[in-house]
C-alpha positions as MATLAB code, in Angstrom:
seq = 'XXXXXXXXXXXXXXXXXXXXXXXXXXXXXXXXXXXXXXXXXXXXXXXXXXXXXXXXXXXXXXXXXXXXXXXXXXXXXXXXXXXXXXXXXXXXXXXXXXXXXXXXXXXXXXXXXXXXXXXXXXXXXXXX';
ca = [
      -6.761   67.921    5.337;
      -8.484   69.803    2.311;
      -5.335   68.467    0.216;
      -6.586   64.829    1.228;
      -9.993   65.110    0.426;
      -9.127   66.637   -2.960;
      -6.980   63.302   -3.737;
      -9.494   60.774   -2.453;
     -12.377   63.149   -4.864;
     -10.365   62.225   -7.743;
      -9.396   58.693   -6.984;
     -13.367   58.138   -6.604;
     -13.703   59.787  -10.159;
     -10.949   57.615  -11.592;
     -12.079   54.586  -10.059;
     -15.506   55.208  -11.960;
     -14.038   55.422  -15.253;
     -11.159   52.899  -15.160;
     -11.113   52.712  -18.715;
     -10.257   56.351  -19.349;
      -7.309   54.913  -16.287;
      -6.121   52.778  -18.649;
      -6.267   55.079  -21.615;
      -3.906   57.544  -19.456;
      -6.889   60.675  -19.721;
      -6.116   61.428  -16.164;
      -1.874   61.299  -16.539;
      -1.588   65.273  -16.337;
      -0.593   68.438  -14.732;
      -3.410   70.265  -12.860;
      -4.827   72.510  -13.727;
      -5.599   71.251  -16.756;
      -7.159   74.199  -18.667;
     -10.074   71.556  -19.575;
     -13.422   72.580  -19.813;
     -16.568   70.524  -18.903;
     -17.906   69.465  -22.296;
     -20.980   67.695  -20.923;
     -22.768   70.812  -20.293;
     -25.955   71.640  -21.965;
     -27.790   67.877  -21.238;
     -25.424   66.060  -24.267;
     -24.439   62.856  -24.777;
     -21.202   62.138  -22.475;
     -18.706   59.647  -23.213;
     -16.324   58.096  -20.710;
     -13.950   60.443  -22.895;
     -15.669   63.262  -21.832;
     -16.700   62.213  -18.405;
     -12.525   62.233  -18.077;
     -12.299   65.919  -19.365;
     -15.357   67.190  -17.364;
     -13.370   65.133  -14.313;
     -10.398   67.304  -14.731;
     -11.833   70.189  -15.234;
     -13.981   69.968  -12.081;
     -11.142   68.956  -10.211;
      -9.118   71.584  -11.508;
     -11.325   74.115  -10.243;
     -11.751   72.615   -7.036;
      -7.941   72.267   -6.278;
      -6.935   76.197   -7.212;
     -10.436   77.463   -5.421;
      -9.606   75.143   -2.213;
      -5.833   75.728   -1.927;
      -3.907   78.976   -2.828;
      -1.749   78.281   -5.454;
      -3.003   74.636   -5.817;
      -1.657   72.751   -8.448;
      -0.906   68.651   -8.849;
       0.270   65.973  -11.260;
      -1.248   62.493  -11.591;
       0.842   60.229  -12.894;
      -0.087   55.900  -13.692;
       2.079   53.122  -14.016;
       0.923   49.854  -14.837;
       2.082   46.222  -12.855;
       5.032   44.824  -14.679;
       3.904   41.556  -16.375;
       0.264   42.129  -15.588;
      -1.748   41.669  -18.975;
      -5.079   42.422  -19.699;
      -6.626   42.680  -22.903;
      -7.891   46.173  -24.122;
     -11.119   45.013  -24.566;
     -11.205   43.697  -20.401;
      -9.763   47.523  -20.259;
     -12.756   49.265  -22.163;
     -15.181   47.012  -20.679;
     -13.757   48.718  -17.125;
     -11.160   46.051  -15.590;
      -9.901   47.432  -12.656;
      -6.372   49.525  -13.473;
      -3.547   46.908  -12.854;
      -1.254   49.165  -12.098;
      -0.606   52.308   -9.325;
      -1.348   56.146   -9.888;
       0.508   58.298   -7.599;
      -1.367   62.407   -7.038;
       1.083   64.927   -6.008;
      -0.469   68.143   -5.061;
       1.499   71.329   -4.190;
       0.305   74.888   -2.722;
       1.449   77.490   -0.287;
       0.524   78.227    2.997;
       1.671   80.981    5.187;
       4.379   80.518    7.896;
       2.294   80.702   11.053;
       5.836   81.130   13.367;
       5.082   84.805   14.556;
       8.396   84.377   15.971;
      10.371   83.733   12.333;
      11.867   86.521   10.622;
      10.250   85.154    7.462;
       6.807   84.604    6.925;
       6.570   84.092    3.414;
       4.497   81.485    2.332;
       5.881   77.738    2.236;
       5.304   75.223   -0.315;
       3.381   72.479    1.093;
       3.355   69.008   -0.451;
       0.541   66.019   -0.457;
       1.486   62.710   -2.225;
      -0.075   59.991   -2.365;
       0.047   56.362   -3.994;
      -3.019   54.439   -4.435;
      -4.788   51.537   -7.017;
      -7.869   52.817   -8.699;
];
């Protein structure tokens, strides 16, 4: 459940800044190692609104999930054009971003005879 609500959080943030979509700011592996450079009440750009989205989201992912990590990854609509002044202007992305987020969770079969922790998977496909 907490692995879904992390994936709709960012597909909210990229949907708000579909030009930084476009530009491919949000194409990474998480955790990102970003910091928020909007702090201090400074100007922030839809550049940095995409770094201080990462790094918020990175924080969020390894603080709600043990071992939490992801990968966002965008691929635009063969033969879909629009100009990259529709796409700064904030066109919706023409195109699908798929969030694949990882992390363990313990083996709650008393009855196994291992109860390491298992990798757990959450993908998802979706248009921002």
């Amino acid at each position: 459940t907490q692995a879904s609500f992390l994936a709709q959080s960012m597909a909210d943030r990229m949907r708000a800044n579909s030009p930084q979509v476009w530009a491919g700011a949000y194409a990474t592996a998480y955790p990102s190692g970003d910091s928020d450079p909007c702090g201090g009440g400074g100007i922030c750009t839809r550049v940095n609104v995409a770094i201080r989205d990462k790094a918020v989201w990175s924080t969020q992912l390894t603080d709600q999930l043990p071992n939490g990590t992801a990968a966002i990854a965008c691929v635009p609509t063969a033969g879909v054009t629009v100009s990259v002044q529709d796409q700064q202007n904030g066109a919706p992305y023409a195109g699908l971003c798929a969030i694949d987020i990882l992390w363990s969770e313990s083996n709650l079969d008393r009855n196994a005879a291992d109860t390491a922790p298992v990798q757990q998977t959450f993908a998802w496909v979706f248009q921002p």
